[in-house]
CSV table of C-alpha atoms and ligand atoms in Angstrom, one decimal:
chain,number,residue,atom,x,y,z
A,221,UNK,CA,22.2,-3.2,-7.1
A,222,UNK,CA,21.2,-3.8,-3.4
A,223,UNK,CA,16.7,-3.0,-4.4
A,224,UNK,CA,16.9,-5.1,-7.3
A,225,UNK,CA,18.2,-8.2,-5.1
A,226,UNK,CA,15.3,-11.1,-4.8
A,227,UNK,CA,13.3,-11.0,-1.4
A,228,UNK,CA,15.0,-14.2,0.0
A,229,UNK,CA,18.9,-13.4,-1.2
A,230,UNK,CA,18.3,-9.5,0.6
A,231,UNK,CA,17.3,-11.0,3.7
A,232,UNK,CA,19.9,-11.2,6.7
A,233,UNK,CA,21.7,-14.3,8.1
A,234,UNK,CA,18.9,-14.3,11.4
A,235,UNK,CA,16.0,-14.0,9.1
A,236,UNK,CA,17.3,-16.1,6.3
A,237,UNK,CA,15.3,-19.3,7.9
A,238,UNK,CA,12.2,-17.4,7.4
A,239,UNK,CA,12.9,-16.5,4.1
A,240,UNK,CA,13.6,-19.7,2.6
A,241,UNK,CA,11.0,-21.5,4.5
A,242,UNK,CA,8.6,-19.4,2.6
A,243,UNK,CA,9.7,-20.0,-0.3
A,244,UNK,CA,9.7,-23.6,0.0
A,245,UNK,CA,6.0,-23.4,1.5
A,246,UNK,CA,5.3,-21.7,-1.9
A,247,UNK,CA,6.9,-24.3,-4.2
A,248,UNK,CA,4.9,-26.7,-2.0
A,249,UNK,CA,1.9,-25.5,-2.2
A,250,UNK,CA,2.7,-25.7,-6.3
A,251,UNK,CA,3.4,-28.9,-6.4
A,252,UNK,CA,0.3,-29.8,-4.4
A,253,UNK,CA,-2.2,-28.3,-7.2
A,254,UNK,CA,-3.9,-26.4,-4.3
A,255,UNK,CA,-2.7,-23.0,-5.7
A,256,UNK,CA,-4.1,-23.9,-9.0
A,257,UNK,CA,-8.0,-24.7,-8.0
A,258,UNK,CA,-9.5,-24.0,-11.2
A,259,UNK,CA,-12.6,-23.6,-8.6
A,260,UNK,CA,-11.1,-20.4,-7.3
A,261,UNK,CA,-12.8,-17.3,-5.5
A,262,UNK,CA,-12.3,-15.5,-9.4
A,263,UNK,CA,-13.8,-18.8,-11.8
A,264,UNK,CA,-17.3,-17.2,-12.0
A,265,UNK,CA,-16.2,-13.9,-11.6
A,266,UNK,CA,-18.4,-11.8,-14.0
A,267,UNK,CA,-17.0,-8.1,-15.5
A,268,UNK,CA,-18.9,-5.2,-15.4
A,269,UNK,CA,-16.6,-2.5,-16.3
A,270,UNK,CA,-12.9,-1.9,-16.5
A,271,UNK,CA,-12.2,0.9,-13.6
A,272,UNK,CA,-9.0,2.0,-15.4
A,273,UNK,CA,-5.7,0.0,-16.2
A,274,UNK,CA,-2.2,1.3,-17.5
A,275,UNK,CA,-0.2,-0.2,-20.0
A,276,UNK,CA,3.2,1.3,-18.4
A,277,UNK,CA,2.1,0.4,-14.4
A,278,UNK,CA,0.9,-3.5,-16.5
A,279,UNK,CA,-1.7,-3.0,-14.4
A,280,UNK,CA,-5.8,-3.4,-14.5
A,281,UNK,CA,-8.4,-2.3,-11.9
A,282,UNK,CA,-12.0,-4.5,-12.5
A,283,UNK,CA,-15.6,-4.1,-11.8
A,284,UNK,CA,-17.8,-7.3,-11.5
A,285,UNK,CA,-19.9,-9.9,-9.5
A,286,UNK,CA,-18.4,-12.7,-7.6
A,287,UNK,CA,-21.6,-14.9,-7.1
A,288,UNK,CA,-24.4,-11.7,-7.1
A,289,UNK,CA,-21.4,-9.7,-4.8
A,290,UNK,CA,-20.2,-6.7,-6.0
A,291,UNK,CA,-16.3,-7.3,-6.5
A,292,UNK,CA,-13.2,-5.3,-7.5
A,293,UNK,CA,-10.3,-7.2,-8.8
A,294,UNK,CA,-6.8,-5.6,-9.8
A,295,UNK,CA,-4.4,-7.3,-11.8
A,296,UNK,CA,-1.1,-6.6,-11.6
A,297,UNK,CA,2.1,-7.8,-13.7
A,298,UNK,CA,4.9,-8.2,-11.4
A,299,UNK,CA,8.3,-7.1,-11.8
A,300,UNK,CA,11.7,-9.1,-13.3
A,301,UNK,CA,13.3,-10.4,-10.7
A,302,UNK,CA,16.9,-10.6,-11.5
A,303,UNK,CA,17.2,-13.9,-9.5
A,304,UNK,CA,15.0,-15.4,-11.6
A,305,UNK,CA,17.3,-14.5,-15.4
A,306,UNK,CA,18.7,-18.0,-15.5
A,307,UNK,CA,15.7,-19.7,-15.0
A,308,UNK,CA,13.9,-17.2,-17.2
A,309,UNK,CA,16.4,-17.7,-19.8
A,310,UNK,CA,17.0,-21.5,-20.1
A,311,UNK,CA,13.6,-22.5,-19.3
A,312,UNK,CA,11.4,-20.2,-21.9
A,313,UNK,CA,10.4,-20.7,-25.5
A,314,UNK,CA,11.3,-18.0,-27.9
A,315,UNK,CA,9.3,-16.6,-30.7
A,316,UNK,CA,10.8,-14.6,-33.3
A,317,UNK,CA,8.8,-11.4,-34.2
A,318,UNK,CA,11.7,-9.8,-36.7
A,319,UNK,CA,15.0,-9.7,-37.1
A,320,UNK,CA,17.0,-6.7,-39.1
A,321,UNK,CA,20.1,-6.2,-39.3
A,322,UNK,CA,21.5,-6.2,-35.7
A,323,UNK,CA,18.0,-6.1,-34.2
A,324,UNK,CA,15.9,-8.5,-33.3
A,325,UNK,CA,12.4,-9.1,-31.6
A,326,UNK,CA,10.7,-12.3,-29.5
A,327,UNK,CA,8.1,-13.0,-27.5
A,328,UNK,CA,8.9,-15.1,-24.8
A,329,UNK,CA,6.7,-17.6,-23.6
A,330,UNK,CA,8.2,-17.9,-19.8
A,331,UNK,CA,7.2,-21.2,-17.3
A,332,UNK,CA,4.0,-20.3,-15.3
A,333,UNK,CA,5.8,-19.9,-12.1
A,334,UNK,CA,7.5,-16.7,-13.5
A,335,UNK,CA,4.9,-15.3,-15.4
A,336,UNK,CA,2.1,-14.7,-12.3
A,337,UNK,CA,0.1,-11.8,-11.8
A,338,UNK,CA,-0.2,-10.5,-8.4
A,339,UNK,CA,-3.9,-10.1,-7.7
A,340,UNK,CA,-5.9,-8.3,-5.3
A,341,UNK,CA,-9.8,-8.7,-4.5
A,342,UNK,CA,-12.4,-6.8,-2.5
A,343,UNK,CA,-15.4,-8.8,-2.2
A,344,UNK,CA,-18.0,-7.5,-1.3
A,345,UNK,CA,-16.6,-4.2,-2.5
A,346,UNK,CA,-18.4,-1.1,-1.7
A,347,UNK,CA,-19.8,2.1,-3.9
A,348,UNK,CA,-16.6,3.7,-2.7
A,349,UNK,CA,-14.3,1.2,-3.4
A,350,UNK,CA,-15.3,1.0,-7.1
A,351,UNK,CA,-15.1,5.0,-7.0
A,352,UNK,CA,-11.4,5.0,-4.8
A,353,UNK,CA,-10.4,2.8,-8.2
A,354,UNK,CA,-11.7,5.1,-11.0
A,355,UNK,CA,-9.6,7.1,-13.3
A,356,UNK,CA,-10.7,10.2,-12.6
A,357,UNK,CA,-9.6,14.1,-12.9
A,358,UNK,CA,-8.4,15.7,-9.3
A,359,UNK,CA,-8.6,18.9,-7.5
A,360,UNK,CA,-6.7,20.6,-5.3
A,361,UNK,CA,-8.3,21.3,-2.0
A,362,UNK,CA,-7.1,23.7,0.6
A,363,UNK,CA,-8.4,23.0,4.2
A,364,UNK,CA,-8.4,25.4,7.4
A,365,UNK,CA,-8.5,24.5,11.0
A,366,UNK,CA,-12.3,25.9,10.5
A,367,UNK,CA,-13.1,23.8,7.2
A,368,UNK,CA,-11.8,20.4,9.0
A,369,UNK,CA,-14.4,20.9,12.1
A,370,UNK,CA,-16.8,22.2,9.4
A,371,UNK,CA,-16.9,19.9,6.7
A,372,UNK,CA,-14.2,17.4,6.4
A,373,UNK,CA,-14.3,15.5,10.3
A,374,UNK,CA,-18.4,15.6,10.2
A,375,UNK,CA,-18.3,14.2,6.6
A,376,UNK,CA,-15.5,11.8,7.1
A,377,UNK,CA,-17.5,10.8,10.6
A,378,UNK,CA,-19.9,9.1,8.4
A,379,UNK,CA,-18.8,8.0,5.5
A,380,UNK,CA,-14.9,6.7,5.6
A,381,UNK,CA,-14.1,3.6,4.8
A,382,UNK,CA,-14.7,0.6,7.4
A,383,UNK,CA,-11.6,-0.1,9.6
A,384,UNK,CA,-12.4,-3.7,10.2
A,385,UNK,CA,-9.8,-4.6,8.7
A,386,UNK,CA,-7.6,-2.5,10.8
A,387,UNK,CA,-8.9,-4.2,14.0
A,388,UNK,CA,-8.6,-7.8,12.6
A,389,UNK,CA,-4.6,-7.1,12.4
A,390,UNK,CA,-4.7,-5.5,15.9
A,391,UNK,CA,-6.5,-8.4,17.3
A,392,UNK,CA,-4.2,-10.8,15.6
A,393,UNK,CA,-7.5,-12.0,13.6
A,394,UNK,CA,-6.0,-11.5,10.2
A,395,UNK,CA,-3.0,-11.5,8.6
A,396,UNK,CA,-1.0,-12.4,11.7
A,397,UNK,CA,1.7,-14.8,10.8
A,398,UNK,CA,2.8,-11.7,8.1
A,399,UNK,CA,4.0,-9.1,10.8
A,400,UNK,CA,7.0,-8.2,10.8
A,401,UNK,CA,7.0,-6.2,13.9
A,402,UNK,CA,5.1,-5.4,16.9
A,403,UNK,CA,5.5,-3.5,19.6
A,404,UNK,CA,2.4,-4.0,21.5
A,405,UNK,CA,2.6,-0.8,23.9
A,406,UNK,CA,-0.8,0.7,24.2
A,407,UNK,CA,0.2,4.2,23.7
A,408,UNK,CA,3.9,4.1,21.7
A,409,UNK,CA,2.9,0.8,20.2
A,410,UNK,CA,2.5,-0.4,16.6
A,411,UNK,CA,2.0,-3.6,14.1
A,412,UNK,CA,4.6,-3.5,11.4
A,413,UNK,CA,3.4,-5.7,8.1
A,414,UNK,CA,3.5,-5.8,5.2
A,415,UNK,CA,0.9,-3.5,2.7
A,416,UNK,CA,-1.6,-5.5,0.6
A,417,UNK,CA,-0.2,-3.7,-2.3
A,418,UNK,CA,3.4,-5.5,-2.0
A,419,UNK,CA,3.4,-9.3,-3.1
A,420,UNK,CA,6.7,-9.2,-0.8
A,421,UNK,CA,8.5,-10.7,-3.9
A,422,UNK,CA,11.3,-8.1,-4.4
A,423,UNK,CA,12.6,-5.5,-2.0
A,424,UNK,CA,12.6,-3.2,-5.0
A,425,UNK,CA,8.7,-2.3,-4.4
A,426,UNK,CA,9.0,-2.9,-0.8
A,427,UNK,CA,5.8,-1.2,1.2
A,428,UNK,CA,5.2,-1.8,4.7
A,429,UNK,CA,2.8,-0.2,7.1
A,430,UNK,CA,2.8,0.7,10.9
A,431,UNK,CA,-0.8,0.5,12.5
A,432,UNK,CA,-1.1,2.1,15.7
A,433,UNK,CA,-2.4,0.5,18.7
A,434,UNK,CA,-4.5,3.6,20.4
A,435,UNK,CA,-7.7,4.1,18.4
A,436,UNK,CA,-8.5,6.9,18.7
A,437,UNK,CA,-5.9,9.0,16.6
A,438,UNK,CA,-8.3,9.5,13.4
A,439,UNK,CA,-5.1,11.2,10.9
A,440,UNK,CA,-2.7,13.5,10.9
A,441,UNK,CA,-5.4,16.3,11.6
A,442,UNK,CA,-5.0,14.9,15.5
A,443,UNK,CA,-1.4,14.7,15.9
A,444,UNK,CA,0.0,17.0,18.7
A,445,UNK,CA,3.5,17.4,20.5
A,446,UNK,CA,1.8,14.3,23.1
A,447,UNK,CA,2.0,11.9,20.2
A,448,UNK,CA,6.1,12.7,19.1
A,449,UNK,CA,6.8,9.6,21.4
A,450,UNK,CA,4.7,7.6,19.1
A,451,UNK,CA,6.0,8.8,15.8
A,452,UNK,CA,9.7,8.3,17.3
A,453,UNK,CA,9.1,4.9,18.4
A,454,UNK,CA,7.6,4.0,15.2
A,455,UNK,CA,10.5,6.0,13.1
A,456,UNK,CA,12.7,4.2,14.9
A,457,UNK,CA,11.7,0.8,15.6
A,458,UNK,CA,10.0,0.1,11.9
A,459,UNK,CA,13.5,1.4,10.3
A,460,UNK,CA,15.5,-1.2,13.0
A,461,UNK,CA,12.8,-4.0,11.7
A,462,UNK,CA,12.8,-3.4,8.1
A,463,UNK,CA,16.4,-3.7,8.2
A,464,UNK,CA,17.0,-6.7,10.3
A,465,UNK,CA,14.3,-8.6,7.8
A,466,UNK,CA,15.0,-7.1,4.4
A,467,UNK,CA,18.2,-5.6,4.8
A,468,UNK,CA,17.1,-2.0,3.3
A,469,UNK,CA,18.5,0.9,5.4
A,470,UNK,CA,17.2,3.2,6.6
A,471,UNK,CA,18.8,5.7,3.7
A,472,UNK,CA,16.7,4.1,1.3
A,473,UNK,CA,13.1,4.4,2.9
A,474,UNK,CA,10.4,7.1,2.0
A,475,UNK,CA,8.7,7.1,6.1
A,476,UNK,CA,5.2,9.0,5.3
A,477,UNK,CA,1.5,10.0,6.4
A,478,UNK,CA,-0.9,10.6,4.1
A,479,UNK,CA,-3.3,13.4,4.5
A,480,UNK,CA,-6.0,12.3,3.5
A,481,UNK,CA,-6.0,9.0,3.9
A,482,UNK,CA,-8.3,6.5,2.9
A,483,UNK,CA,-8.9,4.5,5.8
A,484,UNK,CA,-9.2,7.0,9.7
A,485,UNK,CA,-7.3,4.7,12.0
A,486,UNK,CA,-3.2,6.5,12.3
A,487,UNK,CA,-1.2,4.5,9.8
A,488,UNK,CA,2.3,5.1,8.3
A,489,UNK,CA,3.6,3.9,5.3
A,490,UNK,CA,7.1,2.5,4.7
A,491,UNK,CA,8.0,2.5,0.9
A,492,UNK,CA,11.1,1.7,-0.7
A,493,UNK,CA,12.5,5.4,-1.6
A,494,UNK,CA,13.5,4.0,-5.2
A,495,UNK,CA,10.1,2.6,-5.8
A,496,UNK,CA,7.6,5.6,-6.9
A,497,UNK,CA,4.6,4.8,-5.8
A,498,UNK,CA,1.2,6.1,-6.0
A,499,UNK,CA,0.1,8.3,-3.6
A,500,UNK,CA,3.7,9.1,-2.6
A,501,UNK,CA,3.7,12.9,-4.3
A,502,UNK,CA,3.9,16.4,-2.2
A,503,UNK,CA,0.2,16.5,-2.5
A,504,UNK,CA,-0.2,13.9,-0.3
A,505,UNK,CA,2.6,12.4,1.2
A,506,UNK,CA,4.1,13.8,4.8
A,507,UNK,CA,7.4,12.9,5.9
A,508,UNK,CA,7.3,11.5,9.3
A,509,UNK,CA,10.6,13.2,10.1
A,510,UNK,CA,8.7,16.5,8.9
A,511,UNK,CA,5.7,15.6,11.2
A,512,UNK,CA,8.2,15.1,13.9
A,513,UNK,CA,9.5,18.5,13.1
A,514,UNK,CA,6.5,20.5,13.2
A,515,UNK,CA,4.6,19.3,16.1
A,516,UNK,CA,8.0,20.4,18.2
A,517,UNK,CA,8.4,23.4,16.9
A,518,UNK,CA,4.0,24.0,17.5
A,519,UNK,CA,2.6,21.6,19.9
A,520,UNK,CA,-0.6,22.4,17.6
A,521,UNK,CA,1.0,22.6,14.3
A,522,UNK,CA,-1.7,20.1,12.5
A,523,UNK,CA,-4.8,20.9,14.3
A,524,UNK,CA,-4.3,24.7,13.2
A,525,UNK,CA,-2.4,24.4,9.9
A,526,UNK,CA,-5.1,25.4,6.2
A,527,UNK,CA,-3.7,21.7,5.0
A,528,UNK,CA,-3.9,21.0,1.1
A,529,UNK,CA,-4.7,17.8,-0.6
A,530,UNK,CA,-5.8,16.3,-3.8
A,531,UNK,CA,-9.9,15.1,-4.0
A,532,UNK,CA,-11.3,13.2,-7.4
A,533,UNK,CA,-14.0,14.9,-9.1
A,534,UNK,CA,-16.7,11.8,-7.4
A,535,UNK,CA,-15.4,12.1,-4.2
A,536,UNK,CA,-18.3,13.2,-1.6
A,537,UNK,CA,-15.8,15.4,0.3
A,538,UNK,CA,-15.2,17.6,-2.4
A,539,UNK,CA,-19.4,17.7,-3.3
A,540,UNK,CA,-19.0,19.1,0.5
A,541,UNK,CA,-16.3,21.6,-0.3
A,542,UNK,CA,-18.3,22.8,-3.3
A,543,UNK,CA,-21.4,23.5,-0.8
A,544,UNK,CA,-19.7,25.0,1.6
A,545,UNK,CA,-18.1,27.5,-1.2
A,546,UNK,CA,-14.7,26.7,-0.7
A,547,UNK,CA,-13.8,25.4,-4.1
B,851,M7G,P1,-4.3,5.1,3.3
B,851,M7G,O1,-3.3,6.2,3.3
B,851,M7G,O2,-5.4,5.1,4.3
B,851,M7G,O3,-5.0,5.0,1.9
B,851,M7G,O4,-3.4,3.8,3.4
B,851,M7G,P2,-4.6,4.6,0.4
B,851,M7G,O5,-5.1,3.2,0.3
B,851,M7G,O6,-5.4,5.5,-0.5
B,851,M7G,O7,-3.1,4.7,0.3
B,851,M7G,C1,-3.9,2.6,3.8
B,851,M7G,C2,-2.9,1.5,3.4
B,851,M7G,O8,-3.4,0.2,3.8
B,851,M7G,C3,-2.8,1.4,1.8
B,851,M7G,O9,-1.5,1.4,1.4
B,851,M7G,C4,-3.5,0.0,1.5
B,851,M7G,O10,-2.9,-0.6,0.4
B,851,M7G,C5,-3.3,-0.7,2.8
B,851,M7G,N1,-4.3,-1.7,3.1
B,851,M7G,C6,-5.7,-1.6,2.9
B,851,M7G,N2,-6.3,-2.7,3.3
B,851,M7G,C7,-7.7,-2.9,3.2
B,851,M7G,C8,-5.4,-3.6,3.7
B,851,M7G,C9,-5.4,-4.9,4.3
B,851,M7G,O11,-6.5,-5.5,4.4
B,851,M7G,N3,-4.2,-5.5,4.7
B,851,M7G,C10,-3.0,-4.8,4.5
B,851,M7G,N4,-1.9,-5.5,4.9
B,851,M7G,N5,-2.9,-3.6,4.0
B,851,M7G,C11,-4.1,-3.0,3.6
């Protein structure tokens, strides 16, 4: 099964290099002890709630202080990678729980290297942060051309989410040895990297994103038949990337935007199409190819479109729809 192939045997014969040069960084760094400094960023960390986990996604989403900072951590399990069996196999200790008949039950105490848990943390996390983590119940909200100019771009003008980020990738400030692709065209051109969310482990949960180069394109609420070249060229060229480095075609990719997003700087996500990720559902996701679609068929298809999208009972855009009567 070509997604449950490990990273580095998915990879093709040009990008092979890269692929097992990481890896062997990664052993390195092992056997050097740096990537077990018991005096880590997370040592003092400090719990003040759990946000919400999931037993089934073996995943947990924290609340706490890192050194008087306000900090969310996520936990996450990672998957089995089938590369990985033999090892697994030959190099764990087995605990019976029961045996019956045919049937029997372990656990299995597996060596430290394939038992890690892919962690993510936003320090110093903001009020929204701990809120965008929160189980919490949603609503369905539809939005006009009129409610966007009304409530939603005045709202999102002063509260979204920092971008920083955004621009340290541009810039080449952060996270530049992980693209994948650039093109660096000011007005078709794109960064191609990997999403925090994927520990780039397995191509089974690949997730990459394209971040555009112009700055000024806030979501898909400003997309119009002048930005189709864009979209193309990032259809096209992400596909061609993703499959020269991970071998995944372009059959097996979901190509979206979501509306809304989280963060207001024109993104699009790349996800493996057998991976069901969150956020990947009707009520958010748009196709790219749809996109594509409707802005030739109306040059103004998403400016003047009544748009529907999910909003959590503590988000502040939907305390805005409530005022405004529309929910
Ligand atoms: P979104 O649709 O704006 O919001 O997507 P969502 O997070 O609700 O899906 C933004 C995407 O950027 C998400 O898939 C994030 O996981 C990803 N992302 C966010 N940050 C802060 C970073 C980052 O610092 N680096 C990378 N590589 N990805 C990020």
């Amino acid at each position: 099964m070509a997604d449950k192939r490990q990273l580095g045997g998915a990879v093709t014969a040009e990008s092979e290099p890269e692929a097992k040069r990481t890896k062997t960084e990664s052993e390195n760094r092992r056997e050097d002890g740096e990537d077990f400094d018991r005096e880590h960023v997370l040592s003092g960390f400090k719990t003040s709630s759990v946000l919400s986990d999931s037993a089934r996604e073996k995943s947990i989403f924290i609340h706490g202080k890192v050194a008087d900072q306000d900090a969310v951590v996520i936990l996450e399990k990672t998957p089995i990678r089938e590369d990985a069996l033999a090892e697994l196999f030959s190099g764990s200790t087995l605990k019976l729980e029961m045996r019956n008949d045919i049937y029997s039950t372990y656990r299995l105490q597996a060596p430290p290297h394939l038992n890690e848990i892919k962690t993510t943390v936003v320090c110093p996390a903001t009020e929204k942060h701990v809120k965008k983590y929160q189980r919490k119940e949603s609503f369905l909200v539809e939005e006009t051309e009129e409610d966007y100019k009304n409530i939603t771009l005045p709202y999102i003008q002063k509260q979204s989410f920092s971008v920083q980020w955004v621009y340290n990738i541009l810039e080449k400030k952060a996270e530049a040895e992980r693209i994948v692709y650039e093109d660096p065209d000011p007005d078709a051109g794109f960064v191609l990297l990997p999403d925090f969310k994927w520990d780039q482990n397995q191509v089974d949960d690949l997730y990459l994103i394209a971040i555009v180069h112009q700055s000024n394109i806030k979501s898909l609420r400003d997309l119009t038949s002048e930005h189709i070249l864009l979209l193309q060229n990032i259809f096209q060229k992400g596909k061609e990337a993703i499959f020269q480095r991970y071998n995944l075609p372009a059959t097996k990719l979901r190509v979206y935007l979501h509306y809304q997003p989280s963060y207001y700087h024109l993104h699009v996500h790349f996800t493996n199409l057998g991976y069901k990720v969150p956020g990947c559902g009707v009520e958010r996701a748009h196709l790219i190819t749809d996109v594509i679609q409707n802005l030739q068929s109306d040059p103004h298809y998403y400016k003047t479109r009544t748009l529907y999208f999910p909003l959590t009972a503590d988000d502040g855009l939907l305390s805005k729809f409530k005022e405004a009567g529309r929910l």
